[in-house]
């Protein structure tokens, strides 16, 4: 009964309690990972920061081979179909500026962890565009634009390359989610290491000394870090929101997606933060540890109880009817403990 009845009941009760906290899951394996993990990996943009970014500055080169509106229209057309927080911010801003994104693009492709690329034919000339991180093309050009062309000293920069030349730059401002500043101390108290993996080339997060951050990572780099953690027996948990987090989430022992994240990310994750309240993760760890402790207690109790009962029965001391009644009491007891809301 402790295995076949009380354990599934306890897991179901635990999943219900997690849902009350704001972490929804149908997979009991998430409880096991939360209880035993020793490292949590976080994505940054859209996970630790608000998914609603905003453009704070736009710089466009005056020396362009195409019209300014055509350039911005192509960016809008490329970004409008994407679910990433950066793409949503660019789309919202360009539409507010009266840009029409009804131009026809060719060879549109994603560059994992870096951005997108596409072709645009203007005046019978084919141009190759890339939109994303500075690493997409010649980094020196991006550094020069930041130094001379921008007024904003903070924020994430999204560069537009036309035929490998920087022709535009948009600066995005982001805010940390509520509770992020406190989560590091809570996880540290639980003896869980915090590790941030981001594709951004630079980060303006102010972090305690014990929190590690790695910047400019591709999707493959994130998978590699997770694999290393698994090799060290840390049972890592990955928390993310974007498509470039999917591979790492599938590799991790457990995974949690933000409700505001992409549909693919939510579909592969073991659990989902229904209100994007990232501060509930330490509470979920505490709850999962209590559930695991109760399951172990039930199994230990059942083992000792049955060993003692079988010994008495084999010695002829315990009457079969009495043994049956006591067994019913035992089954009721372990099931009642499993249903108890006090973990």
GROMACS .gro file of C-alpha atoms in nm:
model
  343
    1UNK     CA    1   0.000   0.000   0.000
    2UNK     CA    2   0.288   0.240   0.074
    3UNK     CA    3   0.413   0.191  -0.283
    4UNK     CA    4   0.098   0.126  -0.483
    5UNK     CA    5  -0.146   0.361  -0.309
    6UNK     CA    6   0.016   0.607  -0.070
    7UNK     CA    7   0.299   0.712  -0.305
    8UNK     CA    8   0.074   0.809  -0.603
    9UNK     CA    9  -0.161   0.986  -0.361
   10UNK     CA   10   0.127   1.185  -0.209
   11UNK     CA   11   0.259   1.279  -0.555
   12UNK     CA   12  -0.086   1.395  -0.666
   13UNK     CA   13  -0.129   1.596  -0.347
   14UNK     CA   14   0.217   1.745  -0.400
   15UNK     CA   15   0.136   1.850  -0.757
   16UNK     CA   16  -0.181   2.015  -0.628
   17UNK     CA   17   0.017   2.206  -0.364
   18UNK     CA   18   0.272   2.316  -0.626
   19UNK     CA   19  -0.013   2.444  -0.845
   20UNK     CA   20  -0.140   2.648  -0.550
   21UNK     CA   21   0.205   2.810  -0.530
   22UNK     CA   22   0.193   2.894  -0.902
   23UNK     CA   23   0.398   2.606  -1.047
   24UNK     CA   24   0.178   2.384  -1.263
   25UNK     CA   25   0.293   2.036  -1.364
   26UNK     CA   26   0.154   1.696  -1.458
   27UNK     CA   27   0.488   1.520  -1.404
   28UNK     CA   28   0.575   1.381  -1.061
   29UNK     CA   29   0.938   1.360  -1.173
   30UNK     CA   30   0.957   1.738  -1.127
   31UNK     CA   31   0.895   1.693  -0.753
   32UNK     CA   32   1.189   1.451  -0.735
   33UNK     CA   33   1.419   1.691  -0.924
   34UNK     CA   34   1.314   1.991  -0.715
   35UNK     CA   35   1.380   1.794  -0.396
   36UNK     CA   36   1.723   1.668  -0.499
   37UNK     CA   37   1.869   1.933  -0.731
   38UNK     CA   38   2.190   2.107  -0.631
   39UNK     CA   39   2.206   2.357  -0.918
   40UNK     CA   40   1.949   2.575  -1.094
   41UNK     CA   41   2.025   2.723  -1.436
   42UNK     CA   42   1.839   3.041  -1.535
   43UNK     CA   43   1.799   3.209  -1.870
   44UNK     CA   44   1.807   3.589  -1.839
   45UNK     CA   45   1.593   3.777  -2.093
   46UNK     CA   46   1.226   3.694  -2.040
   47UNK     CA   47   1.305   3.474  -1.741
   48UNK     CA   48   1.487   3.685  -1.482
   49UNK     CA   49   1.383   4.004  -1.660
   50UNK     CA   50   1.033   4.110  -1.758
   51UNK     CA   51   0.916   3.969  -2.091
   52UNK     CA   52   0.785   4.313  -2.189
   53UNK     CA   53   1.099   4.494  -2.310
   54UNK     CA   54   1.085   4.843  -2.460
   55UNK     CA   55   1.298   5.023  -2.719
   56UNK     CA   56   1.469   5.327  -2.564
   57UNK     CA   57   1.673   5.443  -2.865
   58UNK     CA   58   1.698   5.387  -3.242
   59UNK     CA   59   2.003   5.476  -3.449
   60UNK     CA   60   2.002   5.443  -3.828
   61UNK     CA   61   2.299   5.517  -4.056
   62UNK     CA   62   2.242   5.807  -4.298
   63UNK     CA   63   2.443   5.638  -4.574
   64UNK     CA   64   2.212   5.359  -4.689
   65UNK     CA   65   2.183   5.175  -5.024
   66UNK     CA   66   1.805   5.150  -4.968
   67UNK     CA   67   1.542   5.379  -4.820
   68UNK     CA   68   1.526   5.408  -4.440
   69UNK     CA   69   1.161   5.301  -4.436
   70UNK     CA   70   1.238   4.993  -4.645
   71UNK     CA   71   1.510   4.891  -4.401
   72UNK     CA   72   1.287   4.927  -4.095
   73UNK     CA   73   0.994   4.763  -4.275
   74UNK     CA   74   1.208   4.457  -4.346
   75UNK     CA   75   1.307   4.433  -3.978
   76UNK     CA   76   0.940   4.454  -3.877
   77UNK     CA   77   0.840   4.187  -4.129
   78UNK     CA   78   1.113   3.951  -4.002
   79UNK     CA   79   1.048   4.001  -3.631
   80UNK     CA   80   0.667   4.017  -3.628
   81UNK     CA   81   0.623   3.640  -3.652
   82UNK     CA   82   0.852   3.555  -3.360
   83UNK     CA   83   0.758   3.502  -2.994
   84UNK     CA   84   1.087   3.605  -2.830
   85UNK     CA   85   1.065   3.909  -2.595
   86UNK     CA   86   1.316   4.099  -2.811
   87UNK     CA   87   1.112   4.036  -3.126
   88UNK     CA   88   0.792   4.148  -2.953
   89UNK     CA   89   0.960   4.469  -2.835
   90UNK     CA   90   1.096   4.552  -3.181
   91UNK     CA   91   0.760   4.479  -3.344
   92UNK     CA   92   0.568   4.695  -3.099
   93UNK     CA   93   0.810   4.988  -3.136
   94UNK     CA   94   0.831   4.986  -3.516
   95UNK     CA   95   0.452   4.968  -3.548
   96UNK     CA   96   0.419   5.263  -3.309
   97UNK     CA   97   0.654   5.458  -3.538
   98UNK     CA   98   0.418   5.406  -3.832
   99UNK     CA   99   0.634   5.148  -4.010
  100UNK     CA  100   0.450   4.913  -4.246
  101UNK     CA  101   0.594   4.561  -4.243
  102UNK     CA  102   0.422   4.434  -4.557
  103UNK     CA  103   0.741   4.384  -4.760
  104UNK     CA  104   0.837   4.044  -4.906
  105UNK     CA  105   1.139   3.870  -4.754
  106UNK     CA  106   1.332   3.573  -4.887
  107UNK     CA  107   1.544   3.301  -4.723
  108UNK     CA  108   1.434   3.395  -4.370
  109UNK     CA  109   1.625   3.184  -4.116
  110UNK     CA  110   1.692   3.170  -3.743
  111UNK     CA  111   2.048   3.187  -3.613
  112UNK     CA  112   2.023   3.012  -3.272
  113UNK     CA  113   2.131   3.231  -2.983
  114UNK     CA  114   2.225   3.522  -3.213
  115UNK     CA  115   1.933   3.646  -3.420
  116UNK     CA  116   1.779   3.613  -3.766
  117UNK     CA  117   1.887   3.656  -4.129
  118UNK     CA  118   1.695   3.722  -4.450
  119UNK     CA  119   1.721   3.857  -4.805
  120UNK     CA  120   1.544   4.164  -4.938
  121UNK     CA  121   1.528   4.268  -5.304
  122UNK     CA  122   1.517   4.648  -5.343
  123UNK     CA  123   1.550   4.823  -5.680
  124UNK     CA  124   1.636   4.485  -5.838
  125UNK     CA  125   1.933   4.444  -5.603
  126UNK     CA  126   1.942   4.160  -5.350
  127UNK     CA  127   2.059   4.257  -5.001
  128UNK     CA  128   2.143   4.022  -4.714
  129UNK     CA  129   2.023   4.135  -4.370
  130UNK     CA  130   2.107   4.007  -4.024
  131UNK     CA  131   1.936   4.128  -3.707
  132UNK     CA  132   2.061   4.040  -3.361
  133UNK     CA  133   2.376   4.030  -3.151
  134UNK     CA  134   2.707   4.201  -3.228
  135UNK     CA  135   2.862   3.859  -3.292
  136UNK     CA  136   2.663   3.819  -3.616
  137UNK     CA  137   2.924   4.014  -3.814
  138UNK     CA  138   3.226   4.236  -3.759
  139UNK     CA  139   3.225   4.318  -3.387
  140UNK     CA  140   3.445   4.627  -3.432
  141UNK     CA  141   3.170   4.801  -3.627
  142UNK     CA  142   2.921   4.737  -3.349
  143UNK     CA  143   3.164   4.871  -3.088
  144UNK     CA  144   3.213   5.189  -3.295
  145UNK     CA  145   2.838   5.245  -3.326
  146UNK     CA  146   2.791   5.202  -2.950
  147UNK     CA  147   3.075   5.445  -2.878
  148UNK     CA  148   2.982   5.717  -3.126
  149UNK     CA  149   2.622   5.675  -3.238
  150UNK     CA  150   2.429   5.593  -2.921
  151UNK     CA  151   2.323   5.814  -2.632
  152UNK     CA  152   2.197   5.529  -2.411
  153UNK     CA  153   2.478   5.380  -2.205
  154UNK     CA  154   2.268   5.095  -2.066
  155UNK     CA  155   2.042   4.835  -2.220
  156UNK     CA  156   2.057   4.550  -2.468
  157UNK     CA  157   2.168   4.639  -2.821
  158UNK     CA  158   2.014   4.480  -3.128
  159UNK     CA  159   2.216   4.545  -3.444
  160UNK     CA  160   2.096   4.545  -3.803
  161UNK     CA  161   2.359   4.438  -4.057
  162UNK     CA  162   2.311   4.505  -4.426
  163UNK     CA  163   2.561   4.312  -4.638
  164UNK     CA  164   2.786   4.272  -4.329
  165UNK     CA  165   2.778   4.644  -4.241
  166UNK     CA  166   2.608   4.791  -3.933
  167UNK     CA  167   2.330   5.018  -4.058
  168UNK     CA  168   2.103   5.039  -3.753
  169UNK     CA  169   2.094   4.972  -3.382
  170UNK     CA  170   1.805   4.953  -3.138
  171UNK     CA  171   1.856   4.973  -2.761
  172UNK     CA  172   1.621   4.775  -2.538
  173UNK     CA  173   1.556   4.847  -2.173
  174UNK     CA  174   1.465   4.563  -1.939
  175UNK     CA  175   1.354   4.532  -1.578
  176UNK     CA  176   1.412   4.245  -1.341
  177UNK     CA  177   1.109   4.049  -1.226
  178UNK     CA  178   0.978   4.096  -0.874
  179UNK     CA  179   1.158   3.865  -0.632
  180UNK     CA  180   1.472   3.807  -0.841
  181UNK     CA  181   1.692   4.001  -0.597
  182UNK     CA  182   1.584   3.777  -0.307
  183UNK     CA  183   1.587   3.440  -0.483
  184UNK     CA  184   1.966   3.402  -0.469
  185UNK     CA  185   1.978   3.411  -0.088
  186UNK     CA  186   1.690   3.162  -0.060
  187UNK     CA  187   1.853   2.915  -0.298
  188UNK     CA  188   2.187   2.955  -0.122
  189UNK     CA  189   2.021   2.874   0.210
  190UNK     CA  190   1.887   2.557   0.048
  191UNK     CA  191   2.245   2.471  -0.059
  192UNK     CA  192   2.155   2.509  -0.427
  193UNK     CA  193   2.397   2.684  -0.663
  194UNK     CA  194   2.254   2.947  -0.898
  195UNK     CA  195   2.391   2.976  -1.252
  196UNK     CA  196   2.275   3.219  -1.523
  197UNK     CA  197   2.322   3.125  -1.890
  198UNK     CA  198   2.242   3.403  -2.137
  199UNK     CA  199   2.294   3.467  -2.504
  200UNK     CA  200   2.337   3.840  -2.440
  201UNK     CA  201   2.693   3.961  -2.494
  202UNK     CA  202   2.677   4.184  -2.187
  203UNK     CA  203   2.468   4.184  -1.874
  204UNK     CA  204   2.392   4.462  -1.630
  205UNK     CA  205   2.267   4.237  -1.352
  206UNK     CA  206   2.401   4.307  -1.004
  207UNK     CA  207   2.456   3.963  -0.855
  208UNK     CA  208   2.593   3.826  -0.526
  209UNK     CA  209   2.937   3.668  -0.536
  210UNK     CA  210   2.797   3.315  -0.524
  211UNK     CA  211   2.588   3.350  -0.841
  212UNK     CA  212   2.770   3.262  -1.161
  213UNK     CA  213   2.675   3.422  -1.495
  214UNK     CA  214   2.798   3.329  -1.842
  215UNK     CA  215   2.724   3.560  -2.136
  216UNK     CA  216   2.714   3.530  -2.514
  217UNK     CA  217   2.619   3.161  -2.509
  218UNK     CA  218   2.456   2.969  -2.793
  219UNK     CA  219   2.193   2.701  -2.746
  220UNK     CA  220   2.465   2.435  -2.780
  221UNK     CA  221   2.673   2.608  -2.510
  222UNK     CA  222   2.379   2.591  -2.268
  223UNK     CA  223   2.336   2.219  -2.337
  224UNK     CA  224   2.706   2.168  -2.268
  225UNK     CA  225   2.685   2.344  -1.929
  226UNK     CA  226   2.381   2.137  -1.831
  227UNK     CA  227   2.555   1.814  -1.937
  228UNK     CA  228   2.858   1.901  -1.724
  229UNK     CA  229   2.630   1.954  -1.425
  230UNK     CA  230   2.461   1.618  -1.483
  231UNK     CA  231   2.804   1.455  -1.496
  232UNK     CA  232   2.879   1.602  -1.154
  233UNK     CA  233   2.560   1.447  -1.013
  234UNK     CA  234   2.388   1.781  -0.941
  235UNK     CA  235   2.050   1.688  -1.099
  236UNK     CA  236   2.022   2.036  -1.258
  237UNK     CA  237   1.698   2.228  -1.302
  238UNK     CA  238   1.669   2.465  -1.600
  239UNK     CA  239   1.435   2.766  -1.596
  240UNK     CA  240   1.379   2.941  -1.929
  241UNK     CA  241   1.134   3.095  -2.172
  242UNK     CA  242   1.277   3.100  -2.525
  243UNK     CA  243   1.325   2.862  -2.814
  244UNK     CA  244   1.703   2.873  -2.762
  245UNK     CA  245   1.645   2.723  -2.414
  246UNK     CA  246   1.455   2.417  -2.540
  247UNK     CA  247   1.755   2.189  -2.599
  248UNK     CA  248   1.902   2.264  -2.255
  249UNK     CA  249   1.564   2.211  -2.088
  250UNK     CA  250   1.529   1.870  -2.253
  251UNK     CA  251   1.880   1.779  -2.139
  252UNK     CA  252   1.829   1.888  -1.776
  253UNK     CA  253   1.697   1.661  -1.502
  254UNK     CA  254   1.405   1.900  -1.457
  255UNK     CA  255   1.273   2.205  -1.641
  256UNK     CA  256   1.038   2.495  -1.576
  257UNK     CA  257   0.903   2.737  -1.837
  258UNK     CA  258   0.764   3.086  -1.795
  259UNK     CA  259   0.395   3.123  -1.882
  260UNK     CA  260   0.487   3.417  -2.108
  261UNK     CA  261   0.748   3.207  -2.291
  262UNK     CA  262   0.720   3.050  -2.635
  263UNK     CA  263   0.474   2.768  -2.698
  264UNK     CA  264   0.752   2.521  -2.779
  265UNK     CA  265   0.930   2.598  -2.452
  266UNK     CA  266   0.612   2.545  -2.251
  267UNK     CA  267   0.539   2.218  -2.431
  268UNK     CA  268   0.875   2.055  -2.347
  269UNK     CA  269   0.902   2.181  -1.987
  270UNK     CA  270   0.806   1.959  -1.692
  271UNK     CA  271   0.639   2.255  -1.521
  272UNK     CA  272   0.518   2.606  -1.591
  273UNK     CA  273   0.512   2.918  -1.374
  274UNK     CA  274   0.151   3.021  -1.427
  275UNK     CA  275   0.201   3.386  -1.324
  276UNK     CA  276   0.572   3.412  -1.411
  277UNK     CA  277   0.643   3.436  -1.036
  278UNK     CA  278   0.999   3.314  -1.030
  279UNK     CA  279   1.024   3.372  -0.655
  280UNK     CA  280   0.813   3.059  -0.588
  281UNK     CA  281   1.095   2.826  -0.694
  282UNK     CA  282   1.262   2.811  -0.347
  283UNK     CA  283   0.918   2.747  -0.194
  284UNK     CA  284   0.862   2.466  -0.446
  285UNK     CA  285   1.198   2.315  -0.349
  286UNK     CA  286   1.106   2.320   0.021
  287UNK     CA  287   0.768   2.163  -0.051
  288UNK     CA  288   0.919   1.893  -0.273
  289UNK     CA  289   1.179   1.804  -0.011
  290UNK     CA  290   0.902   1.765   0.248
  291UNK     CA  291   0.703   1.543   0.009
  292UNK     CA  292   1.007   1.325  -0.061
  293UNK     CA  293   1.074   1.299   0.314
  294UNK     CA  294   0.716   1.189   0.377
  295UNK     CA  295   0.736   0.925   0.102
  296UNK     CA  296   1.056   0.786   0.250
  297UNK     CA  297   0.896   0.786   0.595
  298UNK     CA  298   0.596   0.590   0.465
  299UNK     CA  299   0.818   0.331   0.299
  300UNK     CA  300   1.033   0.290   0.610
  301UNK     CA  301   0.722   0.257   0.828
  302UNK     CA  302   0.573  -0.003   0.592
  303UNK     CA  303   0.896  -0.202   0.583
  304UNK     CA  304   0.935  -0.215   0.961
  305UNK     CA  305   0.564  -0.279   1.019
  306UNK     CA  306   0.546  -0.567   0.771
  307UNK     CA  307   0.874  -0.720   0.888
  308UNK     CA  308   0.749  -0.719   1.247
  309UNK     CA  309   0.403  -0.849   1.148
  310UNK     CA  310   0.536  -1.129   0.929
  311UNK     CA  311   0.769  -1.240   1.207
  312UNK     CA  312   0.480  -1.263   1.452
  313UNK     CA  313   0.260  -1.439   1.195
  314UNK     CA  314   0.530  -1.691   1.107
  315UNK     CA  315   0.580  -1.767   1.476
  316UNK     CA  316   0.205  -1.836   1.515
  317UNK     CA  317   0.163  -1.552   1.762
  318UNK     CA  318  -0.057  -1.333   1.538
  319UNK     CA  319  -0.401  -1.467   1.441
  320UNK     CA  320  -0.481  -1.434   1.066
  321UNK     CA  321  -0.799  -1.232   1.132
  322UNK     CA  322  -0.609  -0.993   1.359
  323UNK     CA  323  -0.333  -0.968   1.094
  324UNK     CA  324  -0.590  -0.873   0.828
  325UNK     CA  325  -0.744  -0.605   1.049
  326UNK     CA  326  -0.407  -0.460   1.141
  327UNK     CA  327  -0.309  -0.457   0.773
  328UNK     CA  328  -0.618  -0.249   0.694
  329UNK     CA  329  -0.521  -0.005   0.969
  330UNK     CA  330  -0.170   0.016   0.821
  331UNK     CA  331  -0.306   0.089   0.472
  332UNK     CA  332  -0.534   0.358   0.612
  333UNK     CA  333  -0.248   0.512   0.808
  334UNK     CA  334   0.001   0.547   0.518
  335UNK     CA  335  -0.274   0.679   0.288
  336UNK     CA  336  -0.388   0.933   0.549
  337UNK     CA  337  -0.028   1.053   0.589
  338UNK     CA  338   0.003   1.088   0.213
  339UNK     CA  339  -0.318   1.294   0.196
  340UNK     CA  340  -0.212   1.517   0.483
  341UNK     CA  341  -0.155   1.876   0.375
  342UNK     CA  342   0.124   1.919   0.631
  343UNK     CA  343   0.447   1.841   0.445
   0.00000   0.00000   0.00000
